[in-house]
Amino acid sequence: MYVADSRGTPAPAVTPEPQAAVPGISPGRRAALAPTVLALGTVSLITDVSSEMVTAVLPLYLVAGLGLSPLGFGLLDGIYNGISALVRLTGGHLGDRLGRHKALAGLGYGLSALCKPLLLLAHTLPAIGAVLALDRTGKGLRTAPRDALISLAAAPEDRGRAFGVHRAMDTAGALIGPLLAFLILRGAADGYDAVFTVSACVAALGVLVLVLFVPGRRTEPAPGAEPVSLRAAFGLLGLRDLRRTSLCALLLGLCTVSDAFVFLLLQRATGIADRWFALLPLGTAAAFFLLALPLGRLADRIGRWRVFLGGHLALLLAYGLLLAGGAGNGHGTVLPYAVLLLHGGFYAATDGVLMAAAAGAVPEEHRGGGLALVQTGQALARFAASLGFGAAWTVWGPRPALAVAAVLLAAAAAACALLRPADAMEAESPESAESAGARAD
Amino acid sequence: MTLQRRILILVCAVVLLAAVGVLAVVRASSRADEKNQTQAGGPQITRGEVSLAPDAAGRRIVFRNMAWGPHRDELATVPADAPQGPRTASGVSCLRFHSAAGTGICLQADKGGVQESYRAVVLDAHLKEVSAHPLAGIPTRARVSPGGHLVAWTVFVGGDSYAGTNFSTRTSLLDLRTGRFDASLEDFEIRKDGKAYRNADVNFWGVTFAADERTFYATLATGGQTYLVRGDLAERTVTTLRENLECPSLSPDGTRLVFKKRVAGLSPDAPWRLYVLDLASMREAPLAEERSVDDQVVWRDDKSVVYSLPGDFGADLYALPADGSGAPAPLMASALAPAFLG
């Protein structure tokens, strides 16, 4: 439906009013969302339905369907992480270099779509592991070019909203997927192959929507500009704003306790029954889904860095609640909801918002590579944080470790409040021309 | 391409893909009926009385029957000396199962609700439910102590995102004599290299019990390494004994462990080989199985072990000498999680 809507209004809806549209200054109406953003949001929604269907039933399939143990395969996981980071940088850079983000994104989505029917053929752990590695390669390949397309299609002052819409649609897919999978399993007992087939069909639909409805324009190099070389891509950190953006993302990422620990700490603080444990990530996703758009809009209005830092304050508050909780049991019923709401809010205020902020710090011809750089930096920082938190837990125990993480997070947020680049929205008038061009195919 | 044409293509594709999807679901649900039909050439299965108590008629194997037919996934028995023969199905379904001395532990899916959920059920010798415990994840391992007084099980917690690194296990212990329930082995004190050890990334799985109804062995994973631990239920401690050792299984005479080990140079997707460890000398030797085995073996007697590998209908069982000699021999097709009774 979104697709029809987005193409049904071919008017140049994305052309921003010149300087008057600067958030906080402009009163009145906002431009409609760029069709490209809605189309990409639809692609992400559909693709997430497809991939989360598989995710939800895979361990069950291994155990109940194939009689394997998912343990061995869980331990494989770390191997693929390094690959994913490299693939992401490659996807971003190649998209820039060829001027064809859509082609790269399409390749990534296509690769992942191909993996679903392959799951029907893979019956051993090695084969399934290989299929999942391929799927992850596709995911790594498409992320940066896709975000580049979103940032290039949205008017600069609307980027927060554009990423908010995209992330909300993406998360909606993640919430629908498992539901659909279990409905199929209820209808057809042991119908894992039916789940994989439906998932493959849904993934194919996602690729088709991308091919048909996301404009595949080439980014024309600015007159006299050098071609996008690998060297120029490495030189991106020479850009002051991008350097500061990456530094802030890195610094805050280093103080972020990974999801698994948050859920574990929450269970310890409240004594949530084992049977509910698997539902905790859904709570975070639901809050992310509900808050992504409002916080994206807020970011456009009051500044992306403010919202980004505000998101980390929400996380800090969640840490505080976890530290305070568990002492008495009086607030045991409210605590999980409050923590999951803050945790989802943290993602809503940071995930898309960071991309919206980073987009302003990277020139158009390096958009994919620049965004990939920030994402990879953040991902590696969070990985390091996870290792560090694990070590702190070992030495001091969970509560002191969390207290230390909270103090570090507060310090990092304060540092970033000073370090952050100026909100770049106002300095970006030249982009109005290119975003108007985004509607042309 | 005009907008109309694109929409037309999309509509056609949606219709086509929807048809494929619906067909797949319909076929799967009708095949579920087909799976309820006995497969040609498969083992003969009849409903009957299944007891976990020792039988004067001789040793039996009790297992999860994976052969197609009305009794798929049910516990079934065959005489130990005629494993390929007719099976007797019990009507009780389990994903994982183990039994000893008239006690059974059955990890089963809890039907009802949209989300799948699981529970561990302790069974008496007549397969009557003694107690049930909700599980936090998907069942993978189950064990009963030789005397039937202790049970342990492991679940796999995760699956919220296979693109993430969130993966963990939970191993629970239940003492049927005292009713004492330890929800997670992670609450036990860990002694590693002579010192108390603590880490957030600690995971346990694959318990095997000794005959004293107090000592157990298990796998501990931390810092990217797996260890063999010896546990003491009374002291609530586990002590590391050795590195790179998973899913130990103690021989009936208590002298040896057969386990799976990650062997360097093998594919990271299929890295396991079976080994036997002599507990007195702490010397290990490989068994004669060339394939990667992802299972906790079961001892048939003091000389041979039984384990599962993926097969045409779920899993198949193989038997192998426990001293490194001989070669694997097929024991039963379409069977999983065996236990030897009597």
GROMACS .gro file of N, CA and C in nm, chain A residues 287-289 291-293 295-296 307 343-353:
model
   60
  287ALA      N    1   0.894  -0.083   2.138
  287ALA     CA    2   0.917   0.057   2.175
  287ALA      C    3   0.992   0.130   2.064
  288PHE      N    4   1.090   0.063   2.005
  288PHE     CA    5   1.165   0.118   1.891
  288PHE      C    6   1.068   0.153   1.778
  289PHE      N    7   0.980   0.059   1.747
  289PHE     CA    8   0.883   0.079   1.639
  289PHE      C    9   0.795   0.202   1.666
  291LEU      N   10   0.846   0.460   1.863
  291LEU     CA   11   0.911   0.589   1.888
  291LEU      C   12   1.000   0.636   1.773
  292ALA      N   13   1.030   0.550   1.676
  292ALA     CA   14   1.128   0.586   1.572
  292ALA      C   15   1.085   0.712   1.495
  293LEU      N   16   0.960   0.715   1.452
  293LEU     CA   17   0.915   0.830   1.373
  293LEU      C   18   0.905   0.957   1.457
  295LEU      N   19   1.058   1.045   1.727
  295LEU     CA   20   1.190   1.095   1.767
  295LEU      C   21   1.270   1.143   1.645
  296GLY      N   22   1.248   1.079   1.529
  296GLY     CA   23   1.311   1.128   1.407
  296GLY      C   24   1.264   1.270   1.373
  307VAL      N   25   1.892   1.493   2.014
  307VAL     CA   26   1.811   1.370   2.029
  307VAL      C   27   1.902   1.249   2.047
  343HIS      N   28   1.487   0.138   2.668
  343HIS     CA   29   1.583   0.070   2.581
  343HIS      C   30   1.542   0.086   2.435
  344GLY      N   31   1.412   0.064   2.406
  344GLY     CA   32   1.363   0.085   2.270
  344GLY      C   33   1.374   0.231   2.230
  345GLY      N   34   1.346   0.319   2.326
  345GLY     CA   35   1.358   0.464   2.300
  345GLY      C   36   1.501   0.502   2.266
  346PHE      N   37   1.594   0.437   2.333
  346PHE     CA   38   1.736   0.460   2.304
  346PHE      C   39   1.766   0.428   2.158
  347TYR      N   40   1.717   0.314   2.111
  347TYR     CA   41   1.740   0.279   1.970
  347TYR      C   42   1.670   0.377   1.876
  348ALA      N   43   1.546   0.414   1.912
  348ALA     CA   44   1.470   0.506   1.826
  348ALA      C   45   1.539   0.642   1.815
  349ALA      N   46   1.605   0.682   1.925
  349ALA     CA   47   1.667   0.815   1.927
  349ALA      C   48   1.808   0.813   1.872
  350THR      N   49   1.863   0.696   1.843
  350THR     CA   50   2.003   0.692   1.802
  350THR      C   51   2.026   0.624   1.667
  351ASP      N   52   1.953   0.517   1.637
  351ASP     CA   53   1.987   0.434   1.520
  351ASP      C   54   1.975   0.513   1.390
  352GLY      N   55   1.853   0.558   1.358
  352GLY     CA   56   1.836   0.635   1.235
  352GLY      C   57   1.888   0.777   1.249
  353VAL      N   58   1.874   0.830   1.371
  353VAL     CA   59   1.913   0.970   1.394
  353VAL      C   60   2.062   0.990   1.369
   0.00000   0.00000   0.00000
